[in-house]
XYZ file of N, CA and C in Angstrom:
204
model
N 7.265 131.350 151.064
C 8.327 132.064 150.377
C 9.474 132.269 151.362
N 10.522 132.259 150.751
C 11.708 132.064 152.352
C 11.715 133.302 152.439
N 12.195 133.810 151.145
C 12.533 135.433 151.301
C 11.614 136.814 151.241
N 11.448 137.122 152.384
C 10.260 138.418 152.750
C 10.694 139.302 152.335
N 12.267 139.855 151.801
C 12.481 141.321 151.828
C 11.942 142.284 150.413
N 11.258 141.369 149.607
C 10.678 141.907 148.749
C 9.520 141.312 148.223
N 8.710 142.883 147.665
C 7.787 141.920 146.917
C 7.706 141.816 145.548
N 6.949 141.411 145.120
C 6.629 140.734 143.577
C 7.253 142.036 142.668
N 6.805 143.262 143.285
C 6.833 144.274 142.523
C 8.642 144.395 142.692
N 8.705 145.136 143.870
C 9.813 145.510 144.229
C 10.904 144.373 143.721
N 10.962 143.561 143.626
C 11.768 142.333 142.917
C 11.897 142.494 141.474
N 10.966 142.589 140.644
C 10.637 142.551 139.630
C 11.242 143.835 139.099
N 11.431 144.874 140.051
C 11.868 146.486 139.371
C 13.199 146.334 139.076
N 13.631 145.357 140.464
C 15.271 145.702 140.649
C 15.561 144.737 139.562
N 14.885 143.586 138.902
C 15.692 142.500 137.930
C 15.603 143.443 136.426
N 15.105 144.064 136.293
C 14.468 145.071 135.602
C 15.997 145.735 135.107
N 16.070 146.620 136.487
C 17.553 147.676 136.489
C 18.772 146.952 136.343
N 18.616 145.791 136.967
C 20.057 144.580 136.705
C 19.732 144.281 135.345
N 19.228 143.695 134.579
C 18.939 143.510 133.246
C 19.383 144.990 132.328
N 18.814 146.044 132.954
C 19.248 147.161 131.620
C 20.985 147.508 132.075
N 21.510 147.671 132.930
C 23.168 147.694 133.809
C 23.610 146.290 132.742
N 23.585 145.129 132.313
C 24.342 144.453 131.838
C 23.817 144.412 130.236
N 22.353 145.501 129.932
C 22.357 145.510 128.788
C 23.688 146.662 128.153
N 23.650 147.636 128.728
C 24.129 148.626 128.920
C 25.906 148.577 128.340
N 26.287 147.702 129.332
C 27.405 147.025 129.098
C 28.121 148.558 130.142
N 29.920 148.253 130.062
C 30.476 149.340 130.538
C 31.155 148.582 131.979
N 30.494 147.399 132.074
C 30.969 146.851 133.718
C 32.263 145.848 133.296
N 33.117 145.871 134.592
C 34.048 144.619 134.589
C 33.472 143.601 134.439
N 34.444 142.311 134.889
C 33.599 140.976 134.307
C 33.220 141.215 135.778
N 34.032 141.286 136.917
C 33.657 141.100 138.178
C 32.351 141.466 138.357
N 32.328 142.739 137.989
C 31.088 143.325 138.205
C 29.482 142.770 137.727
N 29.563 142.529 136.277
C 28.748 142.029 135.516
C 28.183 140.196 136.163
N 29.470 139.631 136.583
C 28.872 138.410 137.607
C 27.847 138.979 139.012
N 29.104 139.883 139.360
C 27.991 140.193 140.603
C 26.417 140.719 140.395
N 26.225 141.757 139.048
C 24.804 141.875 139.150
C 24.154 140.104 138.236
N 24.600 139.791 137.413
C 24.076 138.614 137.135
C 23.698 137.976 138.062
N 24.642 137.643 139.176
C 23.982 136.621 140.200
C 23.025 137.476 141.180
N 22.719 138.598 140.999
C 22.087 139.292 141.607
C 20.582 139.206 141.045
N 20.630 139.052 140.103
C 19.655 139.001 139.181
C 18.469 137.732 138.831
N 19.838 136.980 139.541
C 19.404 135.340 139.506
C 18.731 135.304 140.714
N 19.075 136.256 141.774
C 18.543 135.602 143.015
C 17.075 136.582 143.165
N 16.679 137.697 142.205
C 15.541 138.496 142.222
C 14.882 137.477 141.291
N 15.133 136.715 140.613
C 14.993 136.102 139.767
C 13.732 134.750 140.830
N 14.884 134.218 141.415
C 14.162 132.954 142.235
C 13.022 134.276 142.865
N 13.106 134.938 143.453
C 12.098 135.642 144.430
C 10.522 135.666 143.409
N 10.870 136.268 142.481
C 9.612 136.475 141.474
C 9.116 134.809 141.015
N 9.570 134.453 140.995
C 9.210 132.914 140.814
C 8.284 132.516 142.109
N 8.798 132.606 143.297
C 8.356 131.961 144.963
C 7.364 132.624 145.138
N 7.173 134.105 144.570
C 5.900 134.967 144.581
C 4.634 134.342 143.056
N 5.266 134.370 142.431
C 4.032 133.615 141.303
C 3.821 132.445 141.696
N 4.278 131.503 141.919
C 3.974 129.838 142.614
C 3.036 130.287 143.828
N 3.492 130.872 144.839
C 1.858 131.117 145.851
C 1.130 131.918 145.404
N 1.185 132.934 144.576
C 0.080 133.336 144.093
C -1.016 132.046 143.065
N -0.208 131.679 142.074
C -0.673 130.327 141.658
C -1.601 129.551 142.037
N -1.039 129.232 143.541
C -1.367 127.987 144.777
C -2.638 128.726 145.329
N -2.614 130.043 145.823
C -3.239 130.326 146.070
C -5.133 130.649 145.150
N -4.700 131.118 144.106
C -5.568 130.987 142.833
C -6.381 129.880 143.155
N -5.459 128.961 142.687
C -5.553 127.504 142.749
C -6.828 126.929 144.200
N -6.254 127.409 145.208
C -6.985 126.808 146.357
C -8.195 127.634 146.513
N -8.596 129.033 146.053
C -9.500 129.388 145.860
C -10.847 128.877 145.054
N -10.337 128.376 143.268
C -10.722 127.837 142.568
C -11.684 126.612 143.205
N -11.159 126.086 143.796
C -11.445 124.679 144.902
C -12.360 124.834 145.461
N -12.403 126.078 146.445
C -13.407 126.156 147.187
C -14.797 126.869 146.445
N -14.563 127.312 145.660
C -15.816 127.975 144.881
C -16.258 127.025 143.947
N -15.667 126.128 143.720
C -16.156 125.147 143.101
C -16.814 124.427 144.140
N -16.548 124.200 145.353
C -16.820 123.363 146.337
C -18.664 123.870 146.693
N -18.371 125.207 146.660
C -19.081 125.663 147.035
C -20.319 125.941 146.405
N -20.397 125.629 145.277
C -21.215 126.056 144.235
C -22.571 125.067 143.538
């Protein structure tokens, strides 16, 4: 995962609060880009965290099968 500064959770809260802020409405356009792309990039994070969790699943699966 490139980006460490959050986790699955903590990512997931803040796309959360960016999502209800542009449900909300009330922002400039400026503004409303900036949390959008903000949103996009909590966005990739929760993704990079489910793919190794996934992978990881995954490589577990393997070995207990291996093992069995």
């Amino acid at each position: 995962m490139a980006e460490k500064e959050h986790t699955f959770e903590e990512a997931y809260r803040k796309l959360e609060e960016a999502v209800q802020k542009l449900e909300q409405g009330g922002l400039t356009l400026e503004q409303a880009i900036a949390v959008y792309e903000e949103g996009m990039r909590l966005v990739k994070i929760c993704n990079e965290c489910l793919n190794a969790a996934e992978l990881k699943i995954t490589q577990l699966q393997s070995l207990s099968e291996e093992g069995a």
